[in-house]
XYZ file of C-alpha atoms in Angstrom:
660
model
C -0.141 -0.044 0.128
C 1.354 3.503 -0.771
C 2.198 6.228 1.839
C 1.452 9.878 1.831
C 3.346 12.161 0.245
C 5.588 14.180 3.013
C 7.624 17.384 3.042
C 10.591 15.491 3.699
C 10.317 13.660 0.050
C 11.965 17.177 -1.541
C 14.879 14.478 -0.001
C 13.696 11.313 -2.381
C 13.076 13.591 -5.360
C 15.587 13.714 -7.999
C 16.548 16.034 -10.927
C 17.566 14.848 -14.360
C 18.475 17.589 -16.552
C 20.958 18.978 -19.303
C 20.909 16.179 -21.921
C 23.964 16.469 -24.516
C 24.077 14.381 -27.337
C 27.211 13.146 -28.597
C 28.548 14.576 -32.527
C 27.875 10.814 -33.718
C 24.473 10.648 -31.806
C 25.238 7.231 -30.231
C 25.978 8.622 -26.624
C 24.818 11.466 -24.808
C 25.541 12.976 -20.932
C 23.220 14.768 -18.369
C 23.080 16.304 -14.819
C 21.367 14.482 -12.209
C 20.779 16.920 -9.062
C 20.043 15.547 -5.752
C 19.427 16.960 -1.986
C 21.915 15.885 0.665
C 19.888 15.572 3.915
C 23.147 15.184 5.720
C 24.832 18.306 4.302
C 21.963 20.414 3.739
C 23.078 21.024 -0.027
C 22.469 20.389 -3.734
C 25.210 18.208 -5.116
C 24.764 17.405 -9.361
C 26.769 15.042 -10.863
C 27.489 14.220 -14.308
C 26.394 10.543 -15.639
C 26.707 9.052 -19.479
C 24.306 7.265 -21.401
C 24.966 4.341 -24.041
C 21.911 5.195 -26.248
C 22.036 2.224 -28.730
C 22.039 -0.228 -25.133
C 20.558 2.303 -22.473
C 23.556 1.401 -19.933
C 24.032 4.644 -17.629
C 27.143 5.097 -15.428
C 28.302 8.249 -13.094
C 31.169 10.120 -14.185
C 32.094 12.173 -11.744
C 31.574 11.718 -7.736
C 32.113 14.557 -5.325
C 30.386 16.946 -3.230
C 29.996 19.445 -5.997
C 27.819 20.824 -8.478
C 28.291 20.413 -12.065
C 26.809 22.282 -14.775
C 26.924 22.994 -18.593
C 27.974 19.667 -19.874
C 29.282 20.070 -23.590
C 30.865 17.428 -25.927
C 34.117 18.588 -27.913
C 33.151 18.395 -31.942
C 34.904 14.935 -32.331
C 32.876 13.892 -30.093
C 35.905 12.595 -27.530
C 35.979 14.955 -24.737
C 33.144 16.699 -22.439
C 33.971 20.082 -20.650
C 31.816 20.910 -17.890
C 31.989 23.870 -14.943
C 32.196 22.563 -11.356
C 32.208 24.051 -8.270
C 34.107 21.831 -6.445
C 37.029 24.261 -5.414
C 34.449 27.353 -4.463
C 33.929 29.068 -7.936
C 32.865 27.851 -10.671
C 35.789 26.318 -12.577
C 36.221 24.908 -16.398
C 36.847 20.695 -16.399
C 37.551 19.091 -18.993
C 36.950 14.984 -19.267
C 38.016 12.279 -21.643
C 35.074 10.041 -22.746
C 37.212 7.245 -22.201
C 37.883 7.761 -19.096
C 40.283 9.110 -16.536
C 39.920 11.911 -14.095
C 38.310 15.151 -14.780
C 41.254 18.282 -15.326
C 40.992 21.592 -13.954
C 41.736 23.935 -16.921
C 40.887 27.206 -15.432
C 41.534 28.502 -11.882
C 40.279 32.369 -12.414
C 39.561 34.634 -9.656
C 35.819 35.193 -10.540
C 35.358 31.936 -12.185
C 33.615 30.856 -15.536
C 30.225 31.933 -16.039
C 29.675 30.376 -19.618
C 32.052 28.812 -22.186
C 31.657 27.245 -25.545
C 33.808 24.653 -27.529
C 36.085 26.025 -30.461
C 34.844 23.899 -33.596
C 38.541 23.187 -33.859
C 38.349 21.338 -30.342
C 41.925 22.657 -29.560
C 40.349 25.801 -27.570
C 37.617 26.986 -25.471
C 35.675 30.282 -25.519
C 34.951 31.222 -21.862
C 32.916 34.322 -19.728
C 34.328 35.773 -16.810
C 33.900 38.760 -14.474
C 36.796 41.061 -14.207
C 37.765 44.190 -12.785
C 37.921 47.233 -14.683
C 41.412 47.783 -15.574
C 42.532 44.076 -14.988
C 42.810 41.481 -17.277
C 41.345 37.967 -17.174
C 44.492 36.315 -15.658
C 44.866 38.866 -13.055
C 45.177 37.419 -9.575
C 43.964 38.962 -6.671
C 45.983 39.212 -3.474
C 43.597 38.454 -0.460
C 44.282 40.407 2.534
C 44.440 38.745 5.902
C 42.571 41.474 7.946
C 40.735 43.138 5.515
C 39.004 46.477 6.246
C 35.175 47.045 6.206
C 34.440 48.733 2.674
C 31.702 51.369 1.996
C 29.779 50.486 -1.387
C 29.723 53.531 -2.848
C 26.076 53.179 -5.327
C 26.453 54.475 -8.596
C 23.203 54.050 -10.768
C 20.235 52.584 -10.043
C 20.409 48.741 -10.719
C 23.133 48.425 -8.224
C 21.443 45.725 -6.476
C 19.760 42.073 -7.475
C 18.082 39.275 -5.831
C 19.702 36.075 -6.141
C 23.504 37.471 -6.107
C 25.756 36.081 -2.878
C 26.230 38.049 -0.171
C 24.100 41.206 0.211
C 22.707 41.086 -3.183
C 25.071 44.425 -3.797
C 25.820 44.055 -7.884
C 29.730 44.186 -7.364
C 31.906 47.744 -8.439
C 33.751 47.894 -11.068
C 33.514 44.307 -12.036
C 32.624 43.298 -16.140
C 32.031 40.176 -17.968
C 34.281 39.489 -20.539
C 35.054 36.770 -23.089
C 38.332 35.265 -23.796
C 39.775 32.106 -25.628
C 41.364 29.239 -23.724
C 44.181 27.157 -24.956
C 43.842 23.628 -23.914
C 47.162 22.725 -25.150
C 49.116 25.049 -22.674
C 45.984 26.414 -20.673
C 47.046 29.937 -21.556
C 44.396 32.644 -22.263
C 43.625 35.541 -24.238
C 41.359 38.457 -23.459
C 39.105 38.894 -26.450
C 36.848 41.324 -25.297
C 37.556 44.955 -23.258
C 35.524 47.841 -21.938
C 33.681 47.967 -18.845
C 30.520 46.395 -20.313
C 28.481 43.202 -19.613
C 29.501 40.722 -22.485
C 27.563 38.027 -22.775
C 29.096 34.444 -24.976
C 26.281 33.497 -27.054
C 27.541 31.418 -30.043
C 30.261 30.651 -32.386
C 30.155 29.874 -36.435
C 30.918 26.219 -37.369
C 34.073 27.607 -38.909
C 35.080 29.047 -35.777
C 35.711 32.410 -37.552
C 32.922 34.350 -36.020
C 31.192 34.914 -32.803
C 28.010 36.187 -31.384
C 28.138 37.897 -28.289
C 25.452 40.392 -26.419
C 26.966 43.617 -25.168
C 25.121 46.963 -23.908
C 27.779 49.568 -24.319
C 25.150 52.624 -23.042
C 27.055 54.891 -20.758
C 23.688 55.283 -18.601
C 21.651 51.982 -18.133
C 18.997 52.899 -15.697
C 16.103 53.093 -18.165
C 17.711 51.186 -20.859
C 16.430 47.753 -21.149
C 17.857 45.928 -24.437
C 20.351 43.331 -25.309
C 21.945 44.257 -28.427
C 23.523 40.841 -30.125
C 26.498 41.689 -32.211
C 28.294 39.374 -34.865
C 31.813 39.290 -34.482
C 34.910 38.326 -36.625
C 37.330 36.474 -34.840
C 40.365 37.855 -36.833
C 39.606 41.251 -37.443
C 37.000 42.151 -34.888
C 34.838 43.509 -37.357
C 31.152 44.095 -35.733
C 27.736 43.394 -37.625
C 24.760 44.325 -35.531
C 21.842 41.621 -35.420
C 19.538 43.233 -33.268
C 19.413 46.374 -31.425
C 16.137 47.292 -29.880
C 14.424 47.650 -26.492
C 13.690 44.116 -25.546
C 15.484 41.035 -24.465
C 17.164 38.778 -27.333
C 19.442 35.652 -26.856
C 19.877 31.890 -26.823
C 21.550 32.202 -30.332
C 22.612 29.389 -32.312
C 24.464 28.980 -36.146
C 22.927 26.990 -38.641
C 25.010 24.037 -39.352
C 26.114 25.317 -42.352
C 26.778 28.982 -40.755
C 24.319 30.824 -42.951
C 21.527 31.911 -40.825
C 21.999 32.107 -36.955
C 18.583 31.528 -34.662
C 17.723 33.084 -31.512
C 15.007 34.003 -28.768
C 13.401 37.771 -27.904
C 10.559 39.563 -26.890
C 10.235 43.219 -28.226
C 8.911 46.226 -25.436
C 5.680 46.334 -26.565
C 3.895 44.611 -23.547
C 7.290 45.282 -21.493
C 7.906 42.156 -19.693
C 5.042 40.838 -20.838
C 5.796 40.465 -24.298
C 5.789 36.847 -25.659
C 8.760 35.648 -26.941
C 9.093 34.704 -30.331
C 12.150 33.037 -32.452
C 14.370 35.312 -35.109
C 16.057 34.016 -37.937
C 19.010 36.178 -39.273
C 20.624 35.617 -42.644
C 24.361 36.286 -42.276
C 24.765 36.639 -45.961
C 21.314 38.746 -46.839
C 21.622 41.017 -43.084
C 17.908 40.041 -42.752
C 16.049 39.189 -40.254
C 12.460 37.340 -40.124
C 10.470 36.665 -36.991
C 9.543 32.996 -37.426
C 6.929 32.593 -34.636
C 5.120 35.696 -34.897
C 1.823 34.681 -36.086
C 1.319 32.127 -33.313
C 0.099 33.809 -30.258
C 1.595 31.842 -27.266
C 5.190 32.338 -26.010
C 8.528 30.068 -26.941
C 10.286 29.181 -24.324
C 8.930 27.665 -20.873
C 7.224 29.647 -18.123
C 5.668 27.001 -15.814
C 6.609 27.273 -12.670
C 7.335 24.296 -10.178
C 9.776 23.141 -7.640
C 11.789 20.174 -8.000
C 13.309 20.759 -10.966
C 16.924 21.636 -10.458
C 19.959 23.231 -12.768
C 17.703 23.592 -16.031
C 18.870 25.277 -18.886
C 17.539 24.271 -21.998
C 18.418 25.577 -25.177
C 15.975 28.461 -26.609
C 16.393 26.690 -30.244
C 18.167 23.983 -31.945
C 18.934 23.501 -35.788
C 19.217 20.147 -37.414
C 21.590 19.632 -40.323
C 18.571 20.326 -42.763
C 17.894 23.345 -41.742
C 15.184 22.887 -39.755
C 14.582 23.976 -35.822
C 13.550 22.962 -32.416
C 11.971 24.574 -29.580
C 9.728 24.893 -26.924
C 6.557 26.395 -26.817
C 4.100 27.599 -23.934
C 0.604 26.697 -24.863
C -2.410 25.862 -22.680
C -1.011 24.854 -19.686
C 1.583 22.687 -21.789
C 4.997 23.002 -22.535
C 5.741 21.417 -25.923
C 8.491 20.836 -28.128
C 7.540 22.144 -31.659
C 9.345 21.733 -34.781
C 9.830 24.597 -37.762
C 11.225 24.832 -41.055
C 12.439 27.983 -42.543
C 9.666 28.680 -45.135
C 7.274 28.824 -42.097
C 5.900 25.063 -41.451
C 5.833 25.134 -37.505
C 3.885 22.271 -35.557
C 3.722 20.948 -32.226
C 6.738 17.524 -32.203
C 5.421 16.457 -28.733
C 2.208 15.379 -27.258
C -0.056 17.261 -25.674
C -0.265 17.435 -21.039
C 3.164 17.251 -19.871
C 5.908 19.728 -19.713
C 8.979 19.274 -21.639
C 11.729 21.238 -19.276
C 14.928 19.810 -21.509
C 16.080 18.582 -24.667
C 18.299 17.588 -27.292
C 18.128 17.038 -30.770
C 20.159 14.872 -32.978
C 22.280 16.694 -36.182
C 19.718 14.331 -38.593
C 16.505 15.343 -36.644
C 15.894 12.048 -35.968
C 15.473 11.541 -32.490
C 15.567 13.994 -29.733
C 16.222 13.241 -25.524
C 13.505 15.266 -23.957
C 13.259 15.833 -19.996
C 9.611 15.276 -19.456
C 7.328 15.799 -16.235
C 3.511 15.612 -15.632
C 1.785 16.088 -12.349
C 2.353 12.596 -11.192
C 5.861 12.359 -12.866
C 8.693 14.458 -11.366
C 10.540 13.847 -14.554
C 13.164 11.601 -16.306
C 15.292 11.518 -19.837
C 13.736 9.727 -22.958
C 14.915 8.577 -26.260
C 12.226 10.276 -28.422
C 11.644 9.257 -31.841
C 10.504 12.357 -33.150
C 8.572 11.260 -36.435
C 7.238 7.926 -35.219
C 5.941 9.778 -32.212
C 7.562 6.822 -29.940
C 9.606 7.516 -26.919
C 11.713 5.090 -24.406
C 12.385 5.952 -20.700
C 16.341 6.411 -20.101
C 16.734 6.671 -16.750
C 14.621 5.734 -13.823
C 15.639 7.552 -10.394
C 12.589 8.745 -9.232
C 11.062 5.073 -9.664
C 11.463 4.336 -5.880
C 9.686 7.477 -5.153
C 7.134 6.888 -7.362
C 6.644 3.445 -6.158
C 6.158 4.322 -2.902
C 3.993 7.369 -2.588
C 0.185 8.156 -3.561
C 0.084 11.045 -5.800
C -2.854 12.932 -7.025
C -3.998 13.218 -10.569
C -5.620 16.946 -11.307
C -8.766 17.361 -12.966
C -8.146 20.047 -15.637
C -10.842 22.576 -15.794
C -11.934 25.834 -17.493
C -14.339 28.743 -17.336
C -16.158 32.189 -18.819
C -15.073 35.303 -16.815
C -16.453 38.480 -16.850
C -14.338 39.600 -19.881
C -15.419 36.854 -21.933
C -11.828 35.260 -21.568
C -12.125 31.295 -20.887
C -9.555 30.739 -17.718
C -7.747 27.468 -17.473
C -6.902 25.149 -14.131
C -6.647 22.486 -12.165
C -8.674 21.341 -9.642
C -6.778 18.165 -7.297
C -9.299 16.303 -4.772
C -7.339 15.362 -1.573
C -5.428 11.711 -1.230
C -7.672 8.884 -0.497
C -10.721 10.956 -1.607
C -13.636 9.343 -0.239
C -16.642 9.956 -2.457
C -20.185 11.472 0.070
C -17.321 12.951 2.384
C -16.633 17.314 3.006
C -12.935 18.685 2.445
C -11.322 21.590 2.805
C -10.063 23.792 -0.110
C -6.679 25.357 -0.800
C -6.673 28.132 -3.351
C -2.898 28.343 -4.640
C -1.911 31.292 -6.758
C 1.079 31.751 -9.003
C 3.916 34.154 -8.962
C 5.124 36.397 -12.047
C 2.292 37.194 -13.016
C 3.644 35.936 -16.407
C 4.268 32.535 -15.684
C 1.522 29.641 -15.596
C 0.568 26.643 -13.977
C 1.392 23.739 -16.208
C 1.402 19.912 -16.562
C 3.910 19.444 -14.335
C 4.859 17.785 -11.084
C 4.164 20.474 -8.449
C 5.241 19.004 -4.702
C 3.911 21.780 -2.993
C 0.379 20.703 -4.481
C 0.798 17.327 -4.032
C 1.829 17.675 0.176
C -1.391 20.003 0.638
C -3.549 17.165 -1.277
C -1.699 14.415 0.626
C -2.673 16.331 3.989
C -6.271 16.112 3.190
C -7.048 19.093 1.320
C -8.060 19.632 -2.321
C -5.978 22.236 -4.493
C -7.424 24.863 -6.706
C -5.063 26.673 -8.856
C -5.913 28.179 -12.139
C -4.037 30.158 -14.607
C -5.588 33.826 -14.029
C -5.327 36.758 -16.717
C -1.799 37.898 -16.623
C -0.452 34.066 -17.183
C 1.442 33.033 -19.869
C 0.935 30.310 -22.176
C -2.003 32.008 -23.698
C -2.990 35.194 -25.892
C -1.037 38.246 -25.968
C -4.194 39.729 -25.061
C -4.237 37.896 -21.936
C -1.012 37.876 -20.239
C -1.511 41.867 -20.815
C -4.463 42.200 -19.721
C -3.413 42.155 -16.149
C -0.990 45.296 -16.466
C -2.315 48.490 -15.202
C -5.048 46.037 -13.932
C -3.875 44.455 -10.325
C -6.456 43.367 -8.204
C -8.968 44.048 -10.562
C -9.504 40.945 -13.041
C -7.056 38.909 -11.821
C -9.025 38.867 -8.842
C -12.031 38.399 -10.171
C -10.566 35.638 -12.121
C -9.827 34.095 -9.316
C -12.612 33.920 -7.041
C -15.090 33.061 -10.336
C -12.505 29.755 -10.354
C -13.578 29.275 -7.055
C -17.167 29.978 -7.594
C -17.017 27.722 -10.401
C -15.166 24.854 -8.728
C -17.983 25.030 -5.831
C -20.595 24.386 -8.244
C -19.144 21.185 -9.712
C -17.956 20.051 -6.540
C -20.271 18.916 -3.504
C -17.718 17.471 -1.879
C -15.760 20.791 -1.466
C -16.267 22.351 1.900
C -17.290 25.968 1.933
C -16.666 26.754 5.452
C -13.643 25.386 5.220
C -11.120 27.431 2.367
C -7.598 28.453 2.351
C -5.435 30.631 0.275
C -1.908 31.267 -0.675
C 0.533 31.996 -2.902
C 4.163 33.695 -3.445
C 5.591 36.993 -5.165
C 2.628 38.103 -7.313
C 0.709 35.172 -5.373
C 1.896 36.573 -2.354
C 0.186 40.355 -3.460
C -2.986 38.344 -4.450
C -3.551 36.647 -1.193
C -2.952 40.177 0.620
C -5.235 41.486 -1.886
C -7.830 39.108 -1.671
C -8.044 38.995 2.228
C -8.556 42.390 2.243
C -11.417 42.480 -0.044
C -13.340 39.293 1.320
C -14.187 37.308 4.391
C -14.433 33.716 2.613
C -11.427 32.134 3.559
C -10.810 30.483 7.148
C -6.805 31.228 6.485
C -4.556 32.673 4.321
C -0.380 32.220 3.767
C 1.083 34.904 2.229
C 4.745 34.180 0.910
C 7.538 36.520 -0.584
C 4.617 39.109 -1.278
C 3.693 42.751 -2.175
C 2.080 45.049 0.383
C 3.017 48.625 -0.595
C 3.558 49.202 -3.956
C 4.901 53.207 -3.033
C 7.710 51.650 -0.803
C 8.511 48.691 -3.228
C 9.126 51.121 -6.207
C 12.639 52.328 -3.740
C 13.621 49.117 -2.169
C 12.874 46.301 -5.092
C 15.789 45.744 -7.006
C 13.385 45.816 -10.128
C 10.706 48.625 -8.436
C 11.648 51.523 -10.253
C 10.358 50.140 -13.625
C 8.361 47.339 -12.697
C 6.142 49.550 -10.929
C 5.277 51.521 -13.935
C 5.364 48.335 -16.251
C 2.877 46.647 -14.246
C 0.910 49.515 -12.088
C 1.198 51.795 -15.007
C 2.350 54.110 -12.463
C 5.215 55.566 -10.376
C 6.166 58.010 -7.326
C 5.085 61.247 -9.734
C 1.585 59.185 -9.022
C 2.260 57.664 -5.865
C -1.969 57.709 -5.401
C -2.279 54.917 -7.846
C 0.587 52.928 -6.092
C -1.538 52.926 -2.982
C -4.634 52.417 -4.497
C -3.536 49.084 -5.651
C -1.326 48.341 -2.729
C -2.875 45.459 -0.127
C -1.671 47.681 2.991
C -4.186 50.197 2.217
C -7.045 47.459 3.127
C -5.579 46.266 5.712
C -8.550 47.362 8.345
C -10.780 45.071 6.418
C -8.436 41.877 6.921
C -10.468 39.308 8.808
C -8.681 36.147 8.037
C -6.016 34.494 10.034
C -2.876 35.636 7.610
C 1.062 33.642 8.108
C 3.395 35.797 6.323
C 6.605 34.239 5.144
C 9.642 35.996 3.813
C 13.300 35.545 3.246
C 15.375 37.493 4.767
C 17.582 38.447 1.343
C 15.168 38.809 -0.603
C 15.594 41.463 -2.939
C 12.928 41.325 -5.633
C 10.070 41.871 -2.566
C 12.144 43.009 0.009
C 11.447 42.017 3.471
C 10.542 45.181 4.538
C 7.215 44.576 2.761
C 6.350 42.165 5.439
C 7.319 43.869 7.781
C 5.065 46.799 7.272
C 1.909 44.282 6.830
C 2.791 42.391 9.601
C 2.978 45.754 12.339
C 0.579 47.053 10.723
C -2.036 43.950 11.048
C -0.489 43.444 14.640
C -1.278 47.298 15.743
C -5.199 46.693 14.618
C -5.147 43.569 17.155
C -5.675 41.250 14.067
C -4.392 37.292 13.548
C -1.196 37.490 12.274
C 2.212 35.290 11.953
C 5.375 36.365 10.369
C 8.243 33.545 9.962
C 11.769 35.098 8.686
C 13.788 32.743 6.472
C 17.650 33.638 7.156
C 20.370 33.618 4.274
C 17.662 32.751 1.596
C 16.849 34.784 -1.267
C 13.406 35.161 -3.424
C 13.707 31.598 -4.529
C 13.393 30.330 -1.170
C 10.666 27.465 -2.185
C 12.243 26.168 -5.436
C 16.449 26.667 -4.433
C 16.620 27.560 -1.327
C 18.336 25.956 1.814
C 16.877 22.860 1.929
C 15.837 22.227 5.388
C 14.249 25.550 5.734
C 12.226 24.602 2.386
C 11.312 21.712 4.471
C 10.028 24.130 8.023
C 8.655 26.760 4.872
C 5.892 24.024 4.266
C 5.306 22.882 7.633
C 4.599 26.236 8.420
C 2.162 26.507 5.715
C 0.116 23.184 6.707
C 0.280 24.170 10.656
C -1.435 27.377 9.682
C -3.547 25.676 7.812
C -4.632 22.811 9.865
C -4.754 25.643 13.171
C -7.296 28.060 11.498
C -9.433 25.601 9.063
């Protein structure tokens, strides 16, 4: 008999990612990430699979995190990044055995790399202090005195950075080339700008890099891509428009460069598109502009680790593959240069990683669905047939009772259709009444999807039904739908969620309407705050990493000064509108017992947002709790310190158990 899922099952679920097929198509490498409960850390190891036999072998075993494995062009070596010596450095391993060789010892480590087609060199990017070269060594001070951080510019901090979240001063990402014969490094880019390494041409003569050379980046929101002749350093601009562009890849014949990007028409709500740049004709076309869904993976989940799917992959026949988020799925899509585009994988699942052979006959895909954490599959694309390659989560699936959610849809006030899912409690019995929790995703420009979500399964295991929907503002649907939340936070999105609750209740007599709870994080935390300030239907609420006050958010968030304008349509010249959309304004209306969860080092929604809400509610003698999580950022629920992730889940469950 299967057991119920627990919070500690996070330690048992393993994440499989980064499939990389060898040039001959006979073998592949990939990454498996697991949580070491004793060390309270994530470890990621390199694995190899022989595709003809299915035999899997582990290639690395240290207490480290391996990332970004890549085959050399001749298929004899694999390079990867490892933090085994604290900073990420580049290692090269012979596929026929032997210890991986560390080939860089850079002060700031290696951010990214690309094999040169010759197989004798590797292109790398690394942070370098202004006025220094990539090979300069910084002498460590024995007893360094504290130094002030002199703020210059508005983008001076960032959530997720080590330490205090402050962007390192006078430090710039530069590109260099490493000669594997003598391990010498020659710096390629210069200047006090951030350079990103994008792609190298098949003949090894041209690089695609990203760099923005504007003097002041405070209100610059673009990422130009340049095509550079390696010998002459002559530059050709591929794209230099407002928006975000990257993930470049050369076609095998070197004629075309594909990349993903989104313009600034709807700010950060704009659908991402695949673009094709013709190197000879110097023209660009938008390949997917007629499809009203975003390219890429916008699914929210909490178990996949170290995922870095390519934006686009070419075949030798100049066909392309890419991910698209559509109707709650993340599917693999196929396209040709003459505009033929169609899905290359089924509905009802989340393809969160993929690799395709040069001939386009098969792929390795990493697949998850609501009752399946994720494994790698060998996928014959034309036949639509797949064979499971990895089985790291078999024992977990065999041991634990998991709930299959039911897909729902309903019409809302503006005539749109909203889609979502309803999970019954584990062990559901007909004729019994059960409490229901409404979960709200962050973003808001992300989406719930047909993927495994440990937190949702945990609530079902604890005896709750779970309703989770994609209200207006969510990705995966039309451009008009994802844009509809901007300037209307707490308006149509609120009614979409409440209409979903009404619909679920009308269709399911097992829902106990006297025992409703609500929770969410980030935007979902904002919406939780908003909901309890506008209705007393819920018996308990848990708000996580939330926004409570748009006025203070403007100045304290790492993105506040522009995100507020993009999303609310206002700034400090019109604080009244910011206040109108702030849940704190409606604190006096809150009667629902509210638990506030927040990380100390959250620079996206800083903890002062939680502090304001907590003290305000306390001063009003409201029923409120506050839990602070040390040394974690905005991503606690997904990539945070393992034991604190468990404690966060326990706090949520305990609050609902107490008040529902």
